[in-house]
Amino acid sequence: MDFGLTFEKLLLIGVIAAIIIGPERLPKAAESFARFVRKAGEYLRDTKTRMRDELGPEIDDVDWRKLDPRQYDPRRIIRDALLEDVPAATTTATATKSAQTPADVPTVPTDGPSRRPPRLRPEFTRDSPPPFDLEAT
C-alpha cells in the first residue's frame, strides 16, 4: 500500500522523533524500534510458512490480482448482467415471433446510432418454461 511517504517525509519524521526523544534516550529507542521491525518480519515469514503448509503448494499458482475486490466495478457487473445475450432456450420462442409479418411486430425507437434498442423480455409458455436450477434452491 502506498501511504504517500517519500524519503524526505520519512527523514523529517526521523528528525522530529530524534528532537522529541532527545539524544540520551535515542539509542535505546532505535534499539527497540529495530527489535520491533525484526519481530514483525519474523511474524510475516511465519505466517507465509504456515499458509504454505496448510494450503499446500497450489497457493503459489493463485493469481491474487484476480481476487482483489478493488477491481470490481458494480456498474460494469450490473451492465454485463442486464445486457447479456438471451439464453438459447428462449431464442426459439423469440424466433417464432420474428416469423410474424412486419406490420405485427412493433418497432422500438432508439435515441441515435450509438444506443442499442432495449431488449424485449422473453415470454415463457408451457413449451418453453423459464430456466430452473434444482441445485440453486
PDB file of C-alpha atoms in Angstrom:
ATOM      1  CA  MET A   1       0.000   0.000   0.000  1.00  0.00           C
ATOM      2  CA  ASP A   2       1.185   3.451  -0.781  1.00  0.00           C
ATOM      3  CA  PHE A   3       0.689   5.910   2.059  1.00  0.00           C
ATOM      4  CA  GLY A   4       2.362   8.761   0.197  1.00  0.00           C
ATOM      5  CA  LEU A   5       5.532   8.511   2.303  1.00  0.00           C
ATOM      6  CA  THR A   6       8.617   9.627   0.444  1.00  0.00           C
ATOM      7  CA  PHE A   7      12.203   9.528   1.646  1.00  0.00           C
ATOM      8  CA  GLU A   8      12.066  13.227   2.527  1.00  0.00           C
ATOM      9  CA  LYS A   9       8.953  12.764   4.666  1.00  0.00           C
ATOM     10  CA  LEU A  10      10.473   9.780   6.483  1.00  0.00           C
ATOM     11  CA  LEU A  11      13.657  11.774   7.117  1.00  0.00           C
ATOM     12  CA  LEU A  12      11.599  14.650   8.521  1.00  0.00           C
ATOM     13  CA  ILE A  13       9.684  12.264  10.813  1.00  0.00           C
ATOM     14  CA  GLY A  14      13.017  10.804  11.993  1.00  0.00           C
ATOM     15  CA  VAL A  15      14.460  14.255  12.764  1.00  0.00           C
ATOM     16  CA  ILE A  16      11.330  15.283  14.681  1.00  0.00           C
ATOM     17  CA  ALA A  17      11.375  11.984  16.618  1.00  0.00           C
ATOM     18  CA  ALA A  18      15.078  12.498  17.458  1.00  0.00           C
ATOM     19  CA  ILE A  19      14.352  16.001  18.756  1.00  0.00           C
ATOM     20  CA  ILE A  20      11.372  14.836  20.843  1.00  0.00           C
ATOM     21  CA  ILE A  21      13.094  11.735  22.261  1.00  0.00           C
ATOM     22  CA  GLY A  22      16.361  13.514  22.948  1.00  0.00           C
ATOM     23  CA  PRO A  23      19.969  12.463  22.479  1.00  0.00           C
ATOM     24  CA  GLU A  24      20.238  10.475  25.734  1.00  0.00           C
ATOM     25  CA  ARG A  25      17.240   8.183  25.017  1.00  0.00           C
ATOM     26  CA  LEU A  26      17.722   7.939  21.222  1.00  0.00           C
ATOM     27  CA  PRO A  27      19.971   4.819  21.170  1.00  0.00           C
ATOM     28  CA  LYS A  28      17.526   2.875  23.365  1.00  0.00           C
ATOM     29  CA  ALA A  29      14.560   3.943  21.193  1.00  0.00           C
ATOM     30  CA  ALA A  30      16.405   2.971  17.998  1.00  0.00           C
ATOM     31  CA  GLU A  31      17.222  -0.433  19.501  1.00  0.00           C
ATOM     32  CA  SER A  32      13.597  -1.086  20.487  1.00  0.00           C
ATOM     33  CA  PHE A  33      12.406   0.040  17.038  1.00  0.00           C
ATOM     34  CA  ALA A  34      14.884  -2.346  15.370  1.00  0.00           C
ATOM     35  CA  ARG A  35      13.625  -5.166  17.631  1.00  0.00           C
ATOM     36  CA  PHE A  36      10.029  -4.348  16.643  1.00  0.00           C
ATOM     37  CA  VAL A  37      10.875  -4.417  12.922  1.00  0.00           C
ATOM     38  CA  ARG A  38      12.708  -7.737  13.342  1.00  0.00           C
ATOM     39  CA  LYS A  39       9.738  -9.301  15.185  1.00  0.00           C
ATOM     40  CA  ALA A  40       7.300  -8.020  12.545  1.00  0.00           C
ATOM     41  CA  GLY A  41       9.433  -9.590   9.804  1.00  0.00           C
ATOM     42  CA  GLU A  42       9.557 -12.911  11.687  1.00  0.00           C
ATOM     43  CA  TYR A  43       5.785 -12.800  12.139  1.00  0.00           C
ATOM     44  CA  LEU A  44       5.246 -12.269   8.399  1.00  0.00           C
ATOM     45  CA  ARG A  45       7.657 -15.072   7.455  1.00  0.00           C
ATOM     46  CA  ASP A  46       5.979 -17.449   9.942  1.00  0.00           C
ATOM     47  CA  THR A  47       2.562 -16.549   8.568  1.00  0.00           C
ATOM     48  CA  LYS A  48       3.666 -17.223   4.980  1.00  0.00           C
ATOM     49  CA  THR A  49       5.205 -20.549   6.002  1.00  0.00           C
ATOM     50  CA  ARG A  50       2.087 -21.579   7.895  1.00  0.00           C
ATOM     51  CA  MET A  51      -0.136 -20.643   4.939  1.00  0.00           C
ATOM     52  CA  ARG A  52       2.014 -22.725   2.558  1.00  0.00           C
ATOM     53  CA  ASP A  53       1.920 -25.668   4.969  1.00  0.00           C
ATOM     54  CA  GLU A  54      -1.866 -25.530   5.378  1.00  0.00           C
ATOM     55  CA  LEU A  55      -2.896 -24.696   1.802  1.00  0.00           C
ATOM     56  CA  GLY A  56      -0.263 -26.737   0.029  1.00  0.00           C
ATOM     57  CA  PRO A  57       1.860 -25.942  -2.998  1.00  0.00           C
ATOM     58  CA  GLU A  58      -1.098 -24.741  -5.095  1.00  0.00           C
ATOM     59  CA  ILE A  59      -1.083 -21.443  -3.190  1.00  0.00           C
ATOM     60  CA  ASP A  60       1.769 -20.354  -5.469  1.00  0.00           C
ATOM     61  CA  ASP A  61      -0.500 -20.856  -8.500  1.00  0.00           C
ATOM     62  CA  VAL A  62      -3.208 -18.464  -7.234  1.00  0.00           C
ATOM     63  CA  ASP A  63      -3.476 -15.201  -9.144  1.00  0.00           C
ATOM     64  CA  TRP A  64      -4.107 -12.831  -6.232  1.00  0.00           C
ATOM     65  CA  ARG A  65      -4.772  -9.869  -8.545  1.00  0.00           C
ATOM     66  CA  LYS A  66      -7.941 -11.551  -9.823  1.00  0.00           C
ATOM     67  CA  LEU A  67      -9.229 -11.760  -6.240  1.00  0.00           C
ATOM     68  CA  ASP A  68      -8.616  -8.089  -5.490  1.00  0.00           C
ATOM     69  CA  PRO A  69     -12.004  -6.544  -4.618  1.00  0.00           C
ATOM     70  CA  ARG A  70     -10.890  -3.130  -5.869  1.00  0.00           C
ATOM     71  CA  GLN A  71     -11.000  -4.343  -9.471  1.00  0.00           C
ATOM     72  CA  TYR A  72     -14.746  -4.988  -9.415  1.00  0.00           C
ATOM     73  CA  ASP A  73     -16.941  -2.187 -10.668  1.00  0.00           C
ATOM     74  CA  PRO A  74     -20.577  -2.758  -9.626  1.00  0.00           C
ATOM     75  CA  ARG A  75     -21.810  -0.696 -12.571  1.00  0.00           C
ATOM     76  CA  ARG A  76     -19.941  -2.935 -15.027  1.00  0.00           C
ATOM     77  CA  ILE A  77     -21.199  -6.119 -13.334  1.00  0.00           C
ATOM     78  CA  ILE A  78     -24.821  -4.928 -13.484  1.00  0.00           C
ATOM     79  CA  ARG A  79     -24.447  -3.683 -17.063  1.00  0.00           C
ATOM     80  CA  ASP A  80     -22.983  -7.034 -18.159  1.00  0.00           C
ATOM     81  CA  ALA A  81     -25.743  -8.928 -16.381  1.00  0.00           C
ATOM     82  CA  LEU A  82     -28.501  -6.826 -17.932  1.00  0.00           C
ATOM     83  CA  LEU A  83     -27.066  -6.814 -21.435  1.00  0.00           C
ATOM     84  CA  GLU A  84     -26.073 -10.461 -21.663  1.00  0.00           C
ATOM     85  CA  ASP A  85     -27.446 -12.403 -24.596  1.00  0.00           C
ATOM     86  CA  VAL A  86     -30.785 -14.165 -24.318  1.00  0.00           C
ATOM     87  CA  PRO A  87     -30.301 -17.899 -23.485  1.00  0.00           C
ATOM     88  CA  ALA A  88     -30.767 -20.423 -26.317  1.00  0.00           C
ATOM     89  CA  ALA A  89     -33.970 -21.876 -24.796  1.00  0.00           C
ATOM     90  CA  THR A  90     -35.746 -18.538 -25.104  1.00  0.00           C
ATOM     91  CA  THR A  91     -34.337 -17.731 -28.537  1.00  0.00           C
ATOM     92  CA  THR A  92     -36.632 -20.296 -30.116  1.00  0.00           C
ATOM     93  CA  ALA A  93     -39.640 -18.517 -28.622  1.00  0.00           C
ATOM     94  CA  THR A  94     -38.447 -15.191 -29.976  1.00  0.00           C
ATOM     95  CA  ALA A  95     -37.632 -16.781 -33.346  1.00  0.00           C
ATOM     96  CA  THR A  96     -41.283 -17.739 -33.788  1.00  0.00           C
ATOM     97  CA  LYS A  97     -42.246 -14.152 -33.020  1.00  0.00           C
ATOM     98  CA  SER A  98     -39.890 -12.882 -35.706  1.00  0.00           C
ATOM     99  CA  ALA A  99     -41.699 -15.038 -38.271  1.00  0.00           C
ATOM    100  CA  GLN A 100     -44.703 -12.699 -37.929  1.00  0.00           C
ATOM    101  CA  THR A 101     -45.383 -10.142 -40.568  1.00  0.00           C
ATOM    102  CA  PRO A 102     -43.516  -6.835 -40.177  1.00  0.00           C
ATOM    103  CA  ALA A 103     -46.780  -4.974 -39.585  1.00  0.00           C
ATOM    104  CA  ASP A 104     -47.469  -7.106 -36.494  1.00  0.00           C
ATOM    105  CA  VAL A 105     -44.037  -6.502 -34.925  1.00  0.00           C
ATOM    106  CA  PRO A 106     -43.775  -3.207 -33.010  1.00  0.00           C
ATOM    107  CA  THR A 107     -40.700  -1.128 -33.713  1.00  0.00           C
ATOM    108  CA  VAL A 108     -38.569   0.094 -30.845  1.00  0.00           C
ATOM    109  CA  PRO A 109     -37.262   3.647 -31.262  1.00  0.00           C
ATOM    110  CA  THR A 110     -33.640   4.367 -30.460  1.00  0.00           C
ATOM    111  CA  ASP A 111     -32.021   7.623 -29.386  1.00  0.00           C
ATOM    112  CA  GLY A 112     -29.389   7.691 -32.095  1.00  0.00           C
ATOM    113  CA  PRO A 113     -26.930   5.346 -33.730  1.00  0.00           C
ATOM    114  CA  SER A 114     -24.801   4.738 -30.618  1.00  0.00           C
ATOM    115  CA  ARG A 115     -27.616   3.394 -28.415  1.00  0.00           C
ATOM    116  CA  ARG A 116     -28.833  -0.161 -28.738  1.00  0.00           C
ATOM    117  CA  PRO A 117     -32.564  -0.789 -28.589  1.00  0.00           C
ATOM    118  CA  PRO A 118     -33.724  -2.208 -25.268  1.00  0.00           C
ATOM    119  CA  ARG A 119     -34.118  -5.963 -25.130  1.00  0.00           C
ATOM    120  CA  LEU A 120     -37.593  -7.377 -25.074  1.00  0.00           C
ATOM    121  CA  ARG A 121     -38.461  -9.744 -22.233  1.00  0.00           C
ATOM    122  CA  PRO A 122     -38.959 -13.305 -23.415  1.00  0.00           C
ATOM    123  CA  GLU A 123     -42.402 -14.764 -22.960  1.00  0.00           C
ATOM    124  CA  PHE A 124     -42.465 -18.160 -21.294  1.00  0.00           C
ATOM    125  CA  THR A 125     -45.050 -20.788 -22.189  1.00  0.00           C
ATOM    126  CA  ARG A 126     -45.636 -24.398 -21.253  1.00  0.00           C
ATOM    127  CA  ASP A 127     -43.479 -25.463 -24.141  1.00  0.00           C
ATOM    128  CA  SER A 128     -40.625 -23.085 -23.242  1.00  0.00           C
ATOM    129  CA  PRO A 129     -40.609 -22.549 -19.457  1.00  0.00           C
ATOM    130  CA  PRO A 130     -38.084 -20.257 -17.765  1.00  0.00           C
ATOM    131  CA  PRO A 131     -34.758 -21.835 -16.828  1.00  0.00           C
ATOM    132  CA  PHE A 132     -34.697 -23.519 -13.434  1.00  0.00           C
ATOM    133  CA  ASP A 133     -31.743 -24.883 -11.483  1.00  0.00           C
ATOM    134  CA  LEU A 134     -32.514 -27.602  -8.946  1.00  0.00           C
ATOM    135  CA  GLU A 135     -29.176 -27.171  -7.194  1.00  0.00           C
ATOM    136  CA  ALA A 136     -29.662 -23.448  -6.654  1.00  0.00           C
ATOM    137  CA  THR A 137     -32.603 -23.779  -4.284  1.00  0.00           C
TER     138      THR A 137
END
